[in-house]
């Protein structure tokens, strides 16, 4: 009997079950253990030349390792094009309550009932819909990172915030109150995780609620778009991630700042380090609002 080829072409394009390949005579057990194949999960393999992504691992987990499981949480977000999980993060799956609990390296499996309209096929495997995914993230992700995650799903345009809040209001059971609180803070206009963290900090501090991603115009002419704004007071808060680069970018940044100042706007710049000193940051923004309020009305801003 002839020995099978060491790297059958049909196994070089995607993940496969090792036992199935050996049973069908596509590989020998020794060949499967060679460096040509990368082990993704127990008995699930991939050719070494195929790039490993979280999406590929999620599809392999739900399609081969645990058929019938639904990709959920951050992994479902990745299948919908929202990169909330790194390549090696555990793949999140949901099984029906009656299924036996599963423990396997590289997986995070929970058991929950999902309605038929909570699930769609994505990349060939069942996954929670974008709205269900966002609601799960609101319930399950820790702290303000839940708002960050929901904002990123909203920014994809796959979920409507009003619909999500309405669904959160109807939720019952574990995590429902938390989901409502997260969805109340969520905003599809945030353009980065740091902007979300900054906005949540400002809102929770008791400062007046700002307008995210506000476009400033003077006489119909575009001046700038700022991360957070109090238009009546002409105060803006900008996360400084954009204010770096080569000489050309520096010049453009300065020209932009000059335009804002000429339009009568006061800008508070925030760095990543500032977010680790929230008390000082809030006080700085509060002072800017107070000064602007005196300037515009002659009386301090009311908190």
CSV table of N, CA and C in Angstrom, one decimal, residues 198 201-202 205 207-208 210 228 230 233 235-238 266-270 278-292 301 303:
chain,number,residue,atom,x,y,z
A,198,UNK,N,-12.5,58.3,27.6
A,198,UNK,CA,-12.5,59.7,28.0
A,198,UNK,C,-13.9,60.2,28.2
A,201,UNK,N,-15.5,58.8,31.4
A,201,UNK,CA,-14.9,59.5,32.5
A,201,UNK,C,-15.6,60.8,32.7
A,202,UNK,N,-15.7,61.6,31.7
A,202,UNK,CA,-16.3,62.9,31.8
A,202,UNK,C,-17.8,62.9,32.2
A,205,UNK,N,-18.3,62.0,35.8
A,205,UNK,CA,-17.7,62.9,36.8
A,205,UNK,C,-18.7,63.9,37.3
A,207,UNK,N,-19.7,66.4,35.2
A,207,UNK,CA,-19.6,67.5,34.3
A,207,UNK,C,-20.8,67.5,33.4
A,208,UNK,N,-21.1,68.7,32.8
A,208,UNK,CA,-22.1,68.7,31.8
A,208,UNK,C,-21.8,67.7,30.6
A,210,UNK,N,-21.0,66.2,27.3
A,210,UNK,CA,-20.5,66.7,26.0
A,210,UNK,C,-21.1,66.1,24.8
A,228,UNK,N,-14.8,65.7,21.8
A,228,UNK,CA,-15.9,66.1,22.8
A,228,UNK,C,-16.0,67.6,22.7
A,230,UNK,N,-18.5,71.1,24.1
A,230,UNK,CA,-19.6,71.9,24.7
A,230,UNK,C,-19.9,73.1,23.8
A,233,UNK,N,-20.4,76.7,25.1
A,233,UNK,CA,-19.3,77.4,25.7
A,233,UNK,C,-18.1,77.4,24.9
A,235,UNK,N,-16.0,75.0,24.2
A,235,UNK,CA,-14.9,74.2,24.8
A,235,UNK,C,-14.8,72.9,24.2
A,236,UNK,N,-13.6,72.4,23.9
A,236,UNK,CA,-13.5,71.1,23.3
A,236,UNK,C,-12.4,70.3,24.1
A,237,UNK,N,-12.6,69.0,24.1
A,237,UNK,CA,-11.6,68.1,24.7
A,237,UNK,C,-11.1,67.2,23.6
A,238,UNK,N,-9.8,67.1,23.4
A,238,UNK,CA,-9.2,66.3,22.4
A,238,UNK,C,-8.3,65.2,23.0
A,266,UNK,N,-11.7,77.0,23.1
A,266,UNK,CA,-10.7,76.6,24.1
A,266,UNK,C,-10.6,75.1,24.0
A,267,UNK,N,-9.4,74.6,23.9
A,267,UNK,CA,-9.2,73.1,23.7
A,267,UNK,C,-8.3,72.6,24.8
A,268,UNK,N,-8.9,71.5,25.5
A,268,UNK,CA,-8.1,70.8,26.5
A,268,UNK,C,-7.6,69.5,25.9
A,269,UNK,N,-6.3,69.3,25.9
A,269,UNK,CA,-5.7,68.1,25.3
A,269,UNK,C,-5.5,67.1,26.4
A,270,UNK,N,-5.8,65.8,26.1
A,270,UNK,CA,-5.8,64.7,27.0
A,270,UNK,C,-4.8,63.6,26.5
A,278,UNK,N,-7.6,60.5,36.8
A,278,UNK,CA,-8.9,61.1,36.4
A,278,UNK,C,-9.3,62.3,37.2
A,279,UNK,N,-8.9,62.4,38.5
A,279,UNK,CA,-9.3,63.5,39.3
A,279,UNK,C,-8.7,64.8,38.8
A,280,UNK,N,-7.4,64.8,38.4
A,280,UNK,CA,-6.7,65.9,37.9
A,280,UNK,C,-7.3,66.3,36.5
A,281,UNK,N,-7.6,65.3,35.7
A,281,UNK,CA,-8.2,65.6,34.4
A,281,UNK,C,-9.6,66.2,34.5
A,282,UNK,N,-10.4,65.7,35.3
A,282,UNK,CA,-11.8,66.3,35.5
A,282,UNK,C,-11.7,67.7,36.0
A,283,UNK,N,-10.8,68.0,36.9
A,283,UNK,CA,-10.6,69.3,37.5
A,283,UNK,C,-10.2,70.3,36.3
A,284,UNK,N,-9.3,69.8,35.5
A,284,UNK,CA,-8.8,70.7,34.4
A,284,UNK,C,-9.9,71.0,33.4
A,285,UNK,N,-10.7,70.0,33.1
A,285,UNK,CA,-11.9,70.3,32.2
A,285,UNK,C,-12.9,71.2,32.9
A,286,UNK,N,-13.1,71.0,34.1
A,286,UNK,CA,-14.1,71.8,34.9
A,286,UNK,C,-13.6,73.3,34.9
A,287,UNK,N,-12.3,73.5,35.1
A,287,UNK,CA,-11.8,74.9,35.1
A,287,UNK,C,-12.0,75.5,33.7
A,288,UNK,N,-11.8,74.7,32.6
A,288,UNK,CA,-12.0,75.3,31.3
A,288,UNK,C,-13.4,75.7,31.1
A,289,UNK,N,-14.3,74.8,31.5
A,289,UNK,CA,-15.8,75.1,31.4
A,289,UNK,C,-16.2,76.3,32.2
A,290,UNK,N,-15.6,76.5,33.4
A,290,UNK,CA,-15.9,77.6,34.2
A,290,UNK,C,-15.5,78.9,33.6
A,291,UNK,N,-14.2,78.9,33.1
A,291,UNK,CA,-13.7,80.1,32.5
A,291,UNK,C,-14.5,80.5,31.3
A,292,UNK,N,-14.9,79.5,30.5
A,292,UNK,CA,-15.7,79.7,29.3
A,292,UNK,C,-17.1,80.3,29.6
A,301,UNK,N,-20.3,78.4,35.3
A,301,UNK,CA,-21.1,77.3,34.9
A,301,UNK,C,-21.7,76.6,36.1
A,303,UNK,N,-22.9,73.2,37.9
A,303,UNK,CA,-22.6,71.8,37.8
A,303,UNK,C,-23.9,71.0,38.2
